[in-house]
Structures are given as structure tokens and as C-alpha cells.
Short mmCIF file of C-alpha atoms and ligand atoms in Angstrom, two decimals:
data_model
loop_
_atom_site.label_atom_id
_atom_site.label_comp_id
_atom_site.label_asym_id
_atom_site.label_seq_id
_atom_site.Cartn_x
_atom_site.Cartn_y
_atom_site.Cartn_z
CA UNK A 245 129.62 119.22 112.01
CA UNK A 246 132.21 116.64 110.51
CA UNK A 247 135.50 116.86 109.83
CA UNK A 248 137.15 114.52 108.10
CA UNK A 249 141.17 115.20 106.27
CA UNK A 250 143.35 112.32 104.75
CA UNK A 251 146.95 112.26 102.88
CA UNK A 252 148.50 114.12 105.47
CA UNK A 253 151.99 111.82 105.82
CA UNK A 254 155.03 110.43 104.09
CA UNK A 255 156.66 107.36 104.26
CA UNK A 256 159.76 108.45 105.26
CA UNK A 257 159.02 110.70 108.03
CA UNK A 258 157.52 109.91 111.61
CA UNK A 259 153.75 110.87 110.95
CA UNK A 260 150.18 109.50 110.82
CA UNK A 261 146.94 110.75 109.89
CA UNK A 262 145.35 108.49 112.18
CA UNK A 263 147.72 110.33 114.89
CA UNK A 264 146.48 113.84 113.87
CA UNK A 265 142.95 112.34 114.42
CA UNK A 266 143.97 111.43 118.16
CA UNK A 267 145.36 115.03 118.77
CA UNK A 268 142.07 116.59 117.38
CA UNK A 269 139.91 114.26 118.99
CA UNK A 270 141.32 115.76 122.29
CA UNK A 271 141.61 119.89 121.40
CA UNK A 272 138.57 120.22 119.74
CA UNK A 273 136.86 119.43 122.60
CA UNK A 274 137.69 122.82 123.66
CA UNK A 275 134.64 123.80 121.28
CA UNK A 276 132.22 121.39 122.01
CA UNK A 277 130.91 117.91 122.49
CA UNK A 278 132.69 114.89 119.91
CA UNK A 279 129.57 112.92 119.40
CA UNK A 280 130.77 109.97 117.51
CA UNK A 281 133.23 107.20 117.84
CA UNK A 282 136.20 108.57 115.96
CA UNK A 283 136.49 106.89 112.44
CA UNK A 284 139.37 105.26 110.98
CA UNK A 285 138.09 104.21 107.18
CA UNK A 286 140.26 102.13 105.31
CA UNK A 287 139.97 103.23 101.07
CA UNK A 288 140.91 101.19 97.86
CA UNK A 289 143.48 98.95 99.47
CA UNK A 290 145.12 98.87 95.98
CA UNK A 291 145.59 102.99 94.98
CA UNK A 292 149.48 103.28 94.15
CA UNK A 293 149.76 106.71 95.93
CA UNK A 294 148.75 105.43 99.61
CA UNK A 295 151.60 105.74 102.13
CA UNK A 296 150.90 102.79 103.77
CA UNK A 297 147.55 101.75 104.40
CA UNK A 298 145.37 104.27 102.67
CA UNK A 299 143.73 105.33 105.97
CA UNK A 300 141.52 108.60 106.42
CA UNK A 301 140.26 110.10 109.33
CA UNK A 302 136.19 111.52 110.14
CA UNK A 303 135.34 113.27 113.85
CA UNK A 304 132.11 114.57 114.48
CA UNK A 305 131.41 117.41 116.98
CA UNK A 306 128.51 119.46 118.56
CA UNK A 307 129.47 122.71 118.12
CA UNK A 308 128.28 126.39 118.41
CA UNK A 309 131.77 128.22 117.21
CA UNK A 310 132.19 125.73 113.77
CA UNK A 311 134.20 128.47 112.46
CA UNK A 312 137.16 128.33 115.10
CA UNK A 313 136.55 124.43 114.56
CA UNK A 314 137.76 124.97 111.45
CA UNK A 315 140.54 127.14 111.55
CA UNK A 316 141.80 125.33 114.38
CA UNK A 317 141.83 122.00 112.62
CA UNK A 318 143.61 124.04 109.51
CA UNK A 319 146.22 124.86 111.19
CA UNK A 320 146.93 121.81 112.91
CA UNK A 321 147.08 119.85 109.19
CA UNK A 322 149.05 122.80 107.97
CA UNK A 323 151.13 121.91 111.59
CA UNK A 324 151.63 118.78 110.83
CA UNK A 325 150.99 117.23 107.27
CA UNK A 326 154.49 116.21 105.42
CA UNK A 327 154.29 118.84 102.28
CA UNK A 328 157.81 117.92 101.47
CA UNK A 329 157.07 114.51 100.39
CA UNK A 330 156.07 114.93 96.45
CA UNK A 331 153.30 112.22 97.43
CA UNK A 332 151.68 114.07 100.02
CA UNK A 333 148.58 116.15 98.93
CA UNK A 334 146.40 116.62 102.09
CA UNK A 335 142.84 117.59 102.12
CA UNK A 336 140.05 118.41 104.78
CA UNK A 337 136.58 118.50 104.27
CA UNK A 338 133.71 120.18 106.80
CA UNK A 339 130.12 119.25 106.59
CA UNK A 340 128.36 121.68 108.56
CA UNK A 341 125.03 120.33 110.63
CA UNK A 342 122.88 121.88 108.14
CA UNK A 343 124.17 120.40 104.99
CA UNK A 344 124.12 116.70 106.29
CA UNK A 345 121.06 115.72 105.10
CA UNK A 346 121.48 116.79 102.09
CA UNK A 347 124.21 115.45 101.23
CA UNK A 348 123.98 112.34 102.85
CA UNK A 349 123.05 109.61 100.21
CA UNK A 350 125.73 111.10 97.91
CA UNK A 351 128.32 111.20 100.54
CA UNK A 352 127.50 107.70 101.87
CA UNK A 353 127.92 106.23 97.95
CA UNK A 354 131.09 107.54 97.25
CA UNK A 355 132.35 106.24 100.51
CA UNK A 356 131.64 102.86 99.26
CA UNK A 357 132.56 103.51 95.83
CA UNK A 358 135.94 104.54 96.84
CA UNK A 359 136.65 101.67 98.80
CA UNK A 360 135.86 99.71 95.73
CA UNK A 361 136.74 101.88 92.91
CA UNK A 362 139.55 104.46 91.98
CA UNK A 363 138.63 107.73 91.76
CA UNK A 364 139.50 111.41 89.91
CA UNK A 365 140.52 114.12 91.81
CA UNK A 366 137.94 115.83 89.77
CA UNK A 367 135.37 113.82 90.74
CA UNK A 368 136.10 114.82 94.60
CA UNK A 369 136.10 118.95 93.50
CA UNK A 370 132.98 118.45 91.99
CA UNK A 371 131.02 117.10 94.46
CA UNK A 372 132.66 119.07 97.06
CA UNK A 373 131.49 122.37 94.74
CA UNK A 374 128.61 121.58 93.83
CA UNK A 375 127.32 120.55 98.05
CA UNK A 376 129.31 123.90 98.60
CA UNK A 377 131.40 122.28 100.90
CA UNK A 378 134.08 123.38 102.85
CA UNK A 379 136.92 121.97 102.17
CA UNK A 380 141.43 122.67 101.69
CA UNK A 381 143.11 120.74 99.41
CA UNK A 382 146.78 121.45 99.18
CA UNK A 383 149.07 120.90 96.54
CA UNK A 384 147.07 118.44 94.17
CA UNK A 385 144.44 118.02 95.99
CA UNK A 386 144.36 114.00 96.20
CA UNK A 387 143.48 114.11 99.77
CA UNK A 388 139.87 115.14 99.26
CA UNK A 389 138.95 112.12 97.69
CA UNK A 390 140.35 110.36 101.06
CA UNK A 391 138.73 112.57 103.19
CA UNK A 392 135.51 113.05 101.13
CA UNK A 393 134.97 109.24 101.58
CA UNK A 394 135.46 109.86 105.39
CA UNK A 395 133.04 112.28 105.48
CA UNK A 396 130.80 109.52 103.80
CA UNK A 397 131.50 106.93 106.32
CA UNK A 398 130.21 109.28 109.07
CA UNK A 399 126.44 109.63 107.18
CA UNK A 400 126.42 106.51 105.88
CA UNK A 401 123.37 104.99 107.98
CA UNK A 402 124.95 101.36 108.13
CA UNK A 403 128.11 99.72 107.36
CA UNK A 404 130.04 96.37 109.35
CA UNK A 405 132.63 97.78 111.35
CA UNK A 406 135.23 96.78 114.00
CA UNK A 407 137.49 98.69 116.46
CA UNK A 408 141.24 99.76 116.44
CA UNK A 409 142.81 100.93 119.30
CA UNK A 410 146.18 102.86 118.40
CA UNK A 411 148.30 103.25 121.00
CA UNK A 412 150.95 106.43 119.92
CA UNK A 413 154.77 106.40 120.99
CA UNK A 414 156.27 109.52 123.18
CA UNK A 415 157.58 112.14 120.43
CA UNK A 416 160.92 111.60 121.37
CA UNK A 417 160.97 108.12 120.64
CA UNK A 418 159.64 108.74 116.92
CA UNK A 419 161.61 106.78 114.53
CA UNK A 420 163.86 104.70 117.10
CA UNK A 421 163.45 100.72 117.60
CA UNK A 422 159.58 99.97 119.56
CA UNK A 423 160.31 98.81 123.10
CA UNK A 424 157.53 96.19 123.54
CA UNK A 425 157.35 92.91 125.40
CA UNK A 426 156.76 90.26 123.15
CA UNK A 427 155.77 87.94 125.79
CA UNK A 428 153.03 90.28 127.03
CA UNK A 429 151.46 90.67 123.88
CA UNK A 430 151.30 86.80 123.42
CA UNK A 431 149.65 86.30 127.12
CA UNK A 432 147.28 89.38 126.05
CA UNK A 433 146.11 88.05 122.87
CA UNK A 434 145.82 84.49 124.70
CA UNK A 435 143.77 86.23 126.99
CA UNK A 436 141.46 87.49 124.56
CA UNK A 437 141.43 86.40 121.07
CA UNK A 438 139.19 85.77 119.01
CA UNK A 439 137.21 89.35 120.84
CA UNK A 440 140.57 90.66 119.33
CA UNK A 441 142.61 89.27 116.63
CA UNK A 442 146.16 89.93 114.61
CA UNK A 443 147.62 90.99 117.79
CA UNK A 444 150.05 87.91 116.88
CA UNK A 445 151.05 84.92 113.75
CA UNK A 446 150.88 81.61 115.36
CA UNK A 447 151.95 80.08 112.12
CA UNK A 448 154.98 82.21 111.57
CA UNK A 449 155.97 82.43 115.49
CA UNK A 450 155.93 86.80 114.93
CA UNK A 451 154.19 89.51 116.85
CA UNK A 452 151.88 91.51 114.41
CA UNK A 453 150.26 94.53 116.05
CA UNK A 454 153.38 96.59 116.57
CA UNK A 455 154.21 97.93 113.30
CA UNK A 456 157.94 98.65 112.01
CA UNK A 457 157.24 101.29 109.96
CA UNK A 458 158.66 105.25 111.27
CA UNK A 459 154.90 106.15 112.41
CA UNK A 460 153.98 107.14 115.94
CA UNK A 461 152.07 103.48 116.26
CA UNK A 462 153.50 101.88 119.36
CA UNK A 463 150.83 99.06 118.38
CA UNK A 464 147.21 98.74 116.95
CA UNK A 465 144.86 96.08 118.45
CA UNK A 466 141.79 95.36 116.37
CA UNK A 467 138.79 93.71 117.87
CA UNK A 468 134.93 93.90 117.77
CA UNK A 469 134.96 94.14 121.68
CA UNK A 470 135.48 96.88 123.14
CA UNK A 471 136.28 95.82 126.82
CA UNK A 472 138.46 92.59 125.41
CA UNK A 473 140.64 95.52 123.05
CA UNK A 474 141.32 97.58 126.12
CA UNK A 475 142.44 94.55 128.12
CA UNK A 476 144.35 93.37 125.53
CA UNK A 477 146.25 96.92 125.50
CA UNK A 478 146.15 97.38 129.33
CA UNK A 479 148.07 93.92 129.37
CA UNK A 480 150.92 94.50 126.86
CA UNK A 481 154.34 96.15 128.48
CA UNK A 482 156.65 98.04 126.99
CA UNK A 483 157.46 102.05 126.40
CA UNK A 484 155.88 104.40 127.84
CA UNK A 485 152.61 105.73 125.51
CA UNK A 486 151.49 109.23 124.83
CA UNK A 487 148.20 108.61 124.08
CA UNK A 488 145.56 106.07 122.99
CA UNK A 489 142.45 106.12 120.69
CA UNK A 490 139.65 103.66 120.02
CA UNK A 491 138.46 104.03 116.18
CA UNK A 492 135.33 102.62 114.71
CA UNK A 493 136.76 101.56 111.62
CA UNK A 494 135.77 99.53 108.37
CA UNK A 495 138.85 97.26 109.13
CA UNK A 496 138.20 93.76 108.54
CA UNK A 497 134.73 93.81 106.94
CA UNK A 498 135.72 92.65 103.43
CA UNK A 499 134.23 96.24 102.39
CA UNK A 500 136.51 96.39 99.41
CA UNK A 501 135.38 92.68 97.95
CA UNK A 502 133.30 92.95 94.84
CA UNK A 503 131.41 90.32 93.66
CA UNK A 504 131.64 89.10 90.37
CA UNK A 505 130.82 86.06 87.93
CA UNK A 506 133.28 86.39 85.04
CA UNK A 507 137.24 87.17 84.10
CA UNK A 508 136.54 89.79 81.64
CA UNK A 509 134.37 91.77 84.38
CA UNK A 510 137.85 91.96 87.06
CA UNK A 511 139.73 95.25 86.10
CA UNK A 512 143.31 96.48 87.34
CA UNK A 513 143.10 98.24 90.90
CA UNK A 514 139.79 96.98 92.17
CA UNK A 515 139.16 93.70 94.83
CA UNK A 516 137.04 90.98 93.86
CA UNK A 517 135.18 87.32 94.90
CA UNK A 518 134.68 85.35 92.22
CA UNK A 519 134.61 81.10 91.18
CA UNK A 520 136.94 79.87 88.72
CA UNK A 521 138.05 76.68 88.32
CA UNK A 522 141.78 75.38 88.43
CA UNK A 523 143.35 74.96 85.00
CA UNK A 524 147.19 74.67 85.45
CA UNK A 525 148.85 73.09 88.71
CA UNK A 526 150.71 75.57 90.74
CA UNK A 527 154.62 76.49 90.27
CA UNK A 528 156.57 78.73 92.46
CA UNK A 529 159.07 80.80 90.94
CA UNK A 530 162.37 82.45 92.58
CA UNK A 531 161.73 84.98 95.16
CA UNK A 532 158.82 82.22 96.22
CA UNK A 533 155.71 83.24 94.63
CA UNK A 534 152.86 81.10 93.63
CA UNK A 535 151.52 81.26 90.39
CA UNK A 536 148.69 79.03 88.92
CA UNK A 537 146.07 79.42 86.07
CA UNK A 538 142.18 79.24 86.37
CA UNK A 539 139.01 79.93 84.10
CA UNK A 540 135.58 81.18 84.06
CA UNK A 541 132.26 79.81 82.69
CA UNK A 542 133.06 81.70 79.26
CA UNK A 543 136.31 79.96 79.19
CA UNK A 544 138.52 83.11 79.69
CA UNK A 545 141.66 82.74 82.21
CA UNK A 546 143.23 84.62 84.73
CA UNK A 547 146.82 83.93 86.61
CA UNK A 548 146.46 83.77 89.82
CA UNK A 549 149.00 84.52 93.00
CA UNK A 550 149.77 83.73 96.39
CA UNK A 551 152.61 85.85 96.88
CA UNK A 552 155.90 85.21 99.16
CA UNK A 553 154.69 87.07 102.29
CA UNK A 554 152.00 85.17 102.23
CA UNK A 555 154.07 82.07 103.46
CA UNK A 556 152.33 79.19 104.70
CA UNK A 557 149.18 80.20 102.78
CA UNK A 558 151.42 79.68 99.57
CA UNK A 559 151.71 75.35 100.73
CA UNK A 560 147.69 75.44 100.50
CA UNK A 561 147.54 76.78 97.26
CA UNK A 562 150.69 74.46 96.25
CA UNK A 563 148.20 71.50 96.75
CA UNK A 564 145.50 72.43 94.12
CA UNK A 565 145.30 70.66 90.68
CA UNK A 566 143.33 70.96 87.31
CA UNK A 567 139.31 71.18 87.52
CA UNK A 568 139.37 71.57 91.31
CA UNK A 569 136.42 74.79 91.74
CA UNK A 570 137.53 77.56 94.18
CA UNK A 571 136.28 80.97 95.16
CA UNK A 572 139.13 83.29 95.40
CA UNK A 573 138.68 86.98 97.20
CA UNK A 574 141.55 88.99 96.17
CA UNK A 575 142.68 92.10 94.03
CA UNK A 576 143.68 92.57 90.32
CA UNK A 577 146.95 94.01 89.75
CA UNK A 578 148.74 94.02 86.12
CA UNK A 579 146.24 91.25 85.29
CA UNK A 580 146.79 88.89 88.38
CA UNK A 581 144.94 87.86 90.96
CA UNK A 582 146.20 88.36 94.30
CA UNK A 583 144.64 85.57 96.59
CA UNK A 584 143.88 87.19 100.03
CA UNK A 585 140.95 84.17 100.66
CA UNK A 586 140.35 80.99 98.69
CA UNK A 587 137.26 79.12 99.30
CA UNK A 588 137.54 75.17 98.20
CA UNK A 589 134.09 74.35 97.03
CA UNK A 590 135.14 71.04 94.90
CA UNK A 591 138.24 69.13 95.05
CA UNK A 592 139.06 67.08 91.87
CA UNK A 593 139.46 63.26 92.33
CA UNK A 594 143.43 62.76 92.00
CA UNK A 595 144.19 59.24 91.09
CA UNK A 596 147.14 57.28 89.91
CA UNK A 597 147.48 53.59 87.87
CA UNK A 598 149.04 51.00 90.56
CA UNK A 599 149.63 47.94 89.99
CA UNK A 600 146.62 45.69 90.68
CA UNK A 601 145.88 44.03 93.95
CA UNK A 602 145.69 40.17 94.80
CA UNK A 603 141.84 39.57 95.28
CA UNK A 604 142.93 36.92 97.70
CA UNK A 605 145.81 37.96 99.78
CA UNK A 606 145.22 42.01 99.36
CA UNK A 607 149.21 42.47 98.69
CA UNK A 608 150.31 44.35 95.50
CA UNK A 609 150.96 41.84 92.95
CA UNK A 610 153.91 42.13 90.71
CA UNK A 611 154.85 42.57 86.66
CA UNK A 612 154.67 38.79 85.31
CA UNK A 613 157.42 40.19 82.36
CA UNK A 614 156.81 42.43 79.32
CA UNK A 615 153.46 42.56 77.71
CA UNK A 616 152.43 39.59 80.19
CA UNK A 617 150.32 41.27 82.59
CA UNK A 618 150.65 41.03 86.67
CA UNK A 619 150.68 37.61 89.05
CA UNK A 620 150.78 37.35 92.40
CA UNK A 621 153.88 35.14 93.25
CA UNK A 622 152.16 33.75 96.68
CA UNK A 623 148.64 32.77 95.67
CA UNK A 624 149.16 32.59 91.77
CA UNK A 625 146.65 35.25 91.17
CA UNK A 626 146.78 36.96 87.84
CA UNK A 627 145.52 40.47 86.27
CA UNK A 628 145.85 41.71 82.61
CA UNK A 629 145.99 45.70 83.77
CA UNK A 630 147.36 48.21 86.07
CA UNK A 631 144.43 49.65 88.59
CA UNK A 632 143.18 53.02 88.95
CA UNK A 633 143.46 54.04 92.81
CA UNK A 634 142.68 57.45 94.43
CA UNK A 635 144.90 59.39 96.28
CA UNK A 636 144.26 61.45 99.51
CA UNK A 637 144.11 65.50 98.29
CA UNK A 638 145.16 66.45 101.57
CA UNK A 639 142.85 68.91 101.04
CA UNK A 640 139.60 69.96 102.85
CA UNK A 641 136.70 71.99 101.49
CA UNK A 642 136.52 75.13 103.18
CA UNK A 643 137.52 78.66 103.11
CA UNK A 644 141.34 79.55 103.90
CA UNK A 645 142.96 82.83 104.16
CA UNK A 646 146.75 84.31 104.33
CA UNK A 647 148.03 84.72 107.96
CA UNK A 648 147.66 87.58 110.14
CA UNK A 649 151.28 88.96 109.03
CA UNK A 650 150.26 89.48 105.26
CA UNK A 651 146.26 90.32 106.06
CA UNK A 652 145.25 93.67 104.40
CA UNK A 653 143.49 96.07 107.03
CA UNK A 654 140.16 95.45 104.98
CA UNK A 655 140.22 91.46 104.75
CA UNK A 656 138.01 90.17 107.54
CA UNK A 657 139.22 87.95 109.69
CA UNK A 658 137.33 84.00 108.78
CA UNK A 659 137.30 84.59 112.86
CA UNK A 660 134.53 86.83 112.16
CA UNK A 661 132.39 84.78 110.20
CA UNK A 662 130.48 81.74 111.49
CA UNK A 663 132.35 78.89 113.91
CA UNK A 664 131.37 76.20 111.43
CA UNK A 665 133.60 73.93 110.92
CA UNK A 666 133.55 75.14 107.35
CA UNK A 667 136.10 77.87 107.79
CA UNK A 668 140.08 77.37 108.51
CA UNK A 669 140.87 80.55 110.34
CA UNK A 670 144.64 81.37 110.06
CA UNK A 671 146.32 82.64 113.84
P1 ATP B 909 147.96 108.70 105.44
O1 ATP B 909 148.33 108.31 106.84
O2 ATP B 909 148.60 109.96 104.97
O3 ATP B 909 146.47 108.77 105.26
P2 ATP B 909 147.83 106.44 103.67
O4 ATP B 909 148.57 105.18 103.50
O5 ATP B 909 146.50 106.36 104.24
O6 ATP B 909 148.60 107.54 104.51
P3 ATP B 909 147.64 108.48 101.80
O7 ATP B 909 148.93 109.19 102.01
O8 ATP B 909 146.42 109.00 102.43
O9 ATP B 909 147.82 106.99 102.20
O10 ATP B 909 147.47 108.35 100.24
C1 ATP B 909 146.33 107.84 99.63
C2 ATP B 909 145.82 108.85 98.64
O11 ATP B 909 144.97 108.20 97.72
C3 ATP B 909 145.00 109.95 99.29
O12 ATP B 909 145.29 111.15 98.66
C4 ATP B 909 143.57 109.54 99.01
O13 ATP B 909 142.69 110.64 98.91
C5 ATP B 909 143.72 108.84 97.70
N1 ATP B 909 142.73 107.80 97.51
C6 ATP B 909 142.18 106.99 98.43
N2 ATP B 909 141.31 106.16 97.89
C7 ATP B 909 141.26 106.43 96.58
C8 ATP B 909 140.53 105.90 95.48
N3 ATP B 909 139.66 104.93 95.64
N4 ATP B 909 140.75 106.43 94.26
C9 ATP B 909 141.66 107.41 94.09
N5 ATP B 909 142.38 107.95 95.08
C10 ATP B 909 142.19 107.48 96.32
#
């Protein structure tokens, strides 16, 4: 059977669904055999009532007493999930073996769709009534969608997927300041990247995989390699840990990217690739955002923003101008385009009028007086007009993308994709 739950923390206190998942991965073993990789599926990165990083959890188990299965794993969310937090609405969801076939296409689609879309809590009920499903939601009810999507991600028959491993503090050092060894984790992800990544920021000199956040997470390190993730762990030092898991997980496979040819297509809340071309150069306001214009093939425009923790991301944009063509990968939010990868495919010539050069020296020759054109003052040479020269765009084609300290769990990694050339991974 599956089980897959979601929405079961708060931001302000200590807890995790992901951590849940780690404590039932262990006691329901007591029942039978887990027989997948437990999953960690990332949902619309953009929904406004995620804690954090709108995470749910599936397990899958072997099992001949399903009904203890599931009042253990009821009690446990009822144990642990944060109902005092207004914005916590958990929700579980059991698939017994006999009901995964049928249910499988449906369950696999509105996995993807709500990585890509937003959904009703209705819409979760329904389908979750109408499979005659198993399934708790408490207090609204929200957390079905989350955990119906799980539920999804363990039928669907193929999907890209990478590995966390979460490494989970000692209770009693829940909410106090992480004790890890910076200089570990930069030796560990020396040792390993690219098999892992976003263990650290080159560009910005910080340590990413070792969150700040109250959460159990001592650290999360993300890879496609198995072997290369658990060196990378077995090499960091710092607090003790109480336990580790390895998730399959749709982290870092673009999942949420939809493509699309035209502005008036791109709606609030949903992630996008697209080509526009520049139409405005680029102004940063205060606070250090990045703002610039850009328009379809219908002529319609959209703003579009590299925001401040972006950081050095926000000097690449800084550098386009008017006509250049890019292919941005992003979300809509209030009507603006939140740049997560841009993809140069044309850069617009950028020139400037000079003063003409001496065709027989090569030196710049100089103003001969008002409305009298331009001499040379060695060799006598003379021009009537100013010359057109190019200047550098200090610019390549390629694809770019933010740093590892403002990457959104879905974004994948340009490590990932082809060693090209082409791409301009950011470490
Ligand atoms: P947690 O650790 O509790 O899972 P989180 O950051 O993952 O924290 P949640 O607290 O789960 O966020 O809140 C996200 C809520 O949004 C959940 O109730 C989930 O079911 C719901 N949700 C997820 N994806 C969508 C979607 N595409 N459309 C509508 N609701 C969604």
C-alpha cells in the first residue's frame, strides 16, 4: 500500500514533514517490507500557504496488517502535525495494493498537474471519493491535495528525479544555533561535486545545505549519486545526528517549468520557459531588485525580475539591452516574471559614434572646430563624420542561472544538463 500525508508543520515551530517521513520509514517496518525509495516531492513552488518548501511525503510498504498501518501512521500525524498553526491543515492518503491500478493514470496526472498548477481542495475530495480512498484531512483539509500528489508520484511510471539525503538534529537541540563545520562541508563538496551539488555558494563565499530555519534539518545534500551523497554526508562534522534518510525526490528536475510561446498564455502562480525579447534596459530599484521589460511575438510585454537574493545573478541581467532575445524559466507572481534561468540566444550589436580613425596612422583623429569635420593633426588626414564602432557586450550566449543560495528545490541544477560549453553553471 502507499501512504503518502503533507501539511503537517508550521513555520514557527521545530517540525518537518519530511522528518515524520524518516520516523515512519523506520516503525512501519514493524508491519512489513518498505519497498520503495522514500519520496520527497516538491509541489507548486509558488502556492502562498506552503511553510517553506511545499514538500510532501509518499512510503510504500508490503504489508499483510494495512489496517494497523494505518492507524499507526494516524496517530503519529495526529502525534506530531502543528494544529495550532492556523496554516496547518494536514492530510494522509492510503492507496491500498488493490486500488493501484486503478487509479494510477489519474493519480500520476494530478501529481504533475499540481506541480504545475494550483489546485481546489475540492478537487482533492473528489477524487479521493470517488477512488474511495482512504484518506484524513484535518481542519481544512489542504493537505490532501499535497499528499494526493504524493501518492501520484509513487504510480507515476516515470519522472527525472534526484536524491536528498536529510540528515535530522537530536530533539534536544531543536530550535538552537546548527553546530556544523564549515570547513568540512567545503572539503566534502570539493570532494564530490558535481555527483552532489548546493552543498555550498562559491560566488557568495556561504555554506548552503544547512538550513537556518527551526526544522529538525541538520543539513540536506542533494545529488544524483548515491555513493558520492553519502560521502559527502559521512565527511561533514559537526553535532551529533539522530537520524538520516535518502529521498528520491523531484528536486532539481525543472518539473514545475511550463512551456509556453506567448505573454498572454503566463498566469499568476504557475512556472514557465518562454522567449521574449528585451525591450527596456534594466534598472535596479532600492532594496536591489532588477527590473527590465520584454515582449512576445504578438507584441504584448511582461516585467521581468531578478530579485535581491539573487545577487550576482542580478550583474548578468544588469548587462542586457533592447532587442537582445532570451529564454527566461521563471514564475509569474502579481504579473512579473521571476527569472530563476535566462538563456541568451541573441545578443544585440551595441555600438557607439567615435570619432573617426586616421586611415594612415590608426590614432583617433580630433574635432577640426565647429561644423568643420575631424583632421588628424600628425598626418593631415581629414573625415567629414563621426564613426560607428562596436562595443564588447561582455556578454556570452548561453544559459545562466541564480546561485545555489537563491535556487528553488525544483530548478535543476545547469550541472545536470549537458557539459557543453553552452551552459554557465553557477557554484
Ligand atoms: P510541510 O513540511 O508541512 O509539508 P511545506 O512548505 O511543504 O511544509 P505545507 O505546510 O505542506 O508546505 O503547505 C502547502 C500546502 O499547499 C499543503 O496543504 C498542500 O496540500 C497545498 N498545496 C501544494 N501544492 C498545491 C497546489 N498546486 N495547489 C493548491 N494547493 C497546494
Amino acid at each position: 500500500m502507499i501512504i503518502a500525508f503533507d501539511d503537517t508543520d508550521s513555520r514557527n515551530t521545530g517540525m518537518c514533514t519530511t522528518y515524520l517521513g524518516a520516523l515512519l520509514f523506520e516503525e512501519l517496518q514493524q508491519y512489513g517490507k518498505i519497498t520503495n525509495e522514500p519520496l520527497l516531492i516538491r509541489l507548486n513552488p509558488t502556492i502562498p500557504y506552503k511553510t517553506r518548501g511545499n514538500a510532501a511525503v509518499a512510503l510504500q510498504i508490503e504489508t499483510e496488517r494495512p489496517e494497523e498501518v494505518i492507524s499507526h501512521v494516524i496517530e503519529r500525524v495526529e502525534d506530531f502535525a502543528q494544529f495550532q498553526d492556523e496554516n496547518t491543515n494536514p492530510g494522509v492518503v492510503f492507496i491500498h495494493a488493490g486500488q493501484v491500478e486503478s487509479c494510477r493514470e489519474e493519480l500520476a496526472n494530478f501529481f504533475l498537474e499540481t506541480v504545475r498548477q494550483v489546485i481546489t481542495i475540492d478537487r482533492a475530495k473528489e477524487i479521493i471519493s470517488r477512488n474511495k480512498l482512504e484518506a484524513r484531512g484535518y481542519k481544512n483539509g489542504r493537505g490532501l491535495i499535497g499528499a494526493l500528489a504524493a501518492s501520484g508520484a509513487a504510480l507515476a511510471e516515470k519522472w527525472d528525479y534526484t536524491y536528498e539525503l536529510l540528515a535530522y538534529r537530536q530533539p534536544e537541540n531543536w530550535g538552537t544555533l546548527r553546530r556544523v563545520d564549515d570547513e568540512s562541508v567545503w572539503k566534502a563538496d570539493n570532494a564530490t561535486y558535481p555527483e552532489t551539488w548546493d552543498n555550498v555558494d562559491m560566488s557568495n563565499n556561504l555554506v548552503v545545505c544547512v538550513p537556518h530555519s527551526v526544522d529538525p534539518v541538520l543539513y540536506g545534500i542533494r545529488g544524483k549519486n548515491k555513493a558520492a551523497i553519502r560521502e559527502t554526508a559521512d565527511t561533514i562534522e559537526g553535532e551529533n545526528t539522530e537520524r538520516t534518510l535518502l529521498y528520491r525526490t523531484n528536486q532539481g528536475t525543472d518539473m514545475h517549468l511550463i512551456p509556453a510561446s506567448f505573454i498572454e498564455d503566463l498566469q499568476d502562480l504557475h512556472s514557465y520557459t518562454i522567449q521574449l525579447k528585451v525591450t527596456s534596459i534594466p534598472h535596479t530599484i532600492e532594496g536591489g531588485h532588477t527590473f527590465f521589460q520584454s515582449t512576445d511575438e504578438r507584441g504584448n510585454t511582461i516585467d521581468c525580475a531578478a530579485f535581491e537574493p539573487t545577487k550576482n545573478f542580478r550583474e548578468l541581467v544588469r548587462k542586457l539591452i533592447p532587442e537582445d532575445i532570451v529564454v527566461l524559466s521563471g514564475s509569474v507572481k502579481e504579473g512579473t516574471f521571476n527569472i530563476e534561468k535566462l538563456e541568451i540566444k541573441k545578443l544585440e550589436t551595441k555600438s557607439e559614434l567615435v570619432n573617426p580613425t586616421c586611415s594612415s596612422c590608426g590614432k583617433k583623429m580630433k574635432s577640426a572646430g565647429k561644423n568643420q569635420g575631424y583632421r588628424c593633426r600628425n598626418c593631415k588626414t581629414t573625415a567629414s563624420e563621426l564613426e560607428m564602432v562596436e562595443i564588447p557586450r561582455e556578454l556570452e550566449i548561453g544559459i545562466y542561472e541564480v546561485p545555489p543560495c537563491a535556487r528553488r528545490h525544483l530548478s535543476m541544477p545547469l550541472i545536470r544538463r549537458d557539459k557543453d560549453g553552452y551552459i554557465h553553471p553557477s557554484r
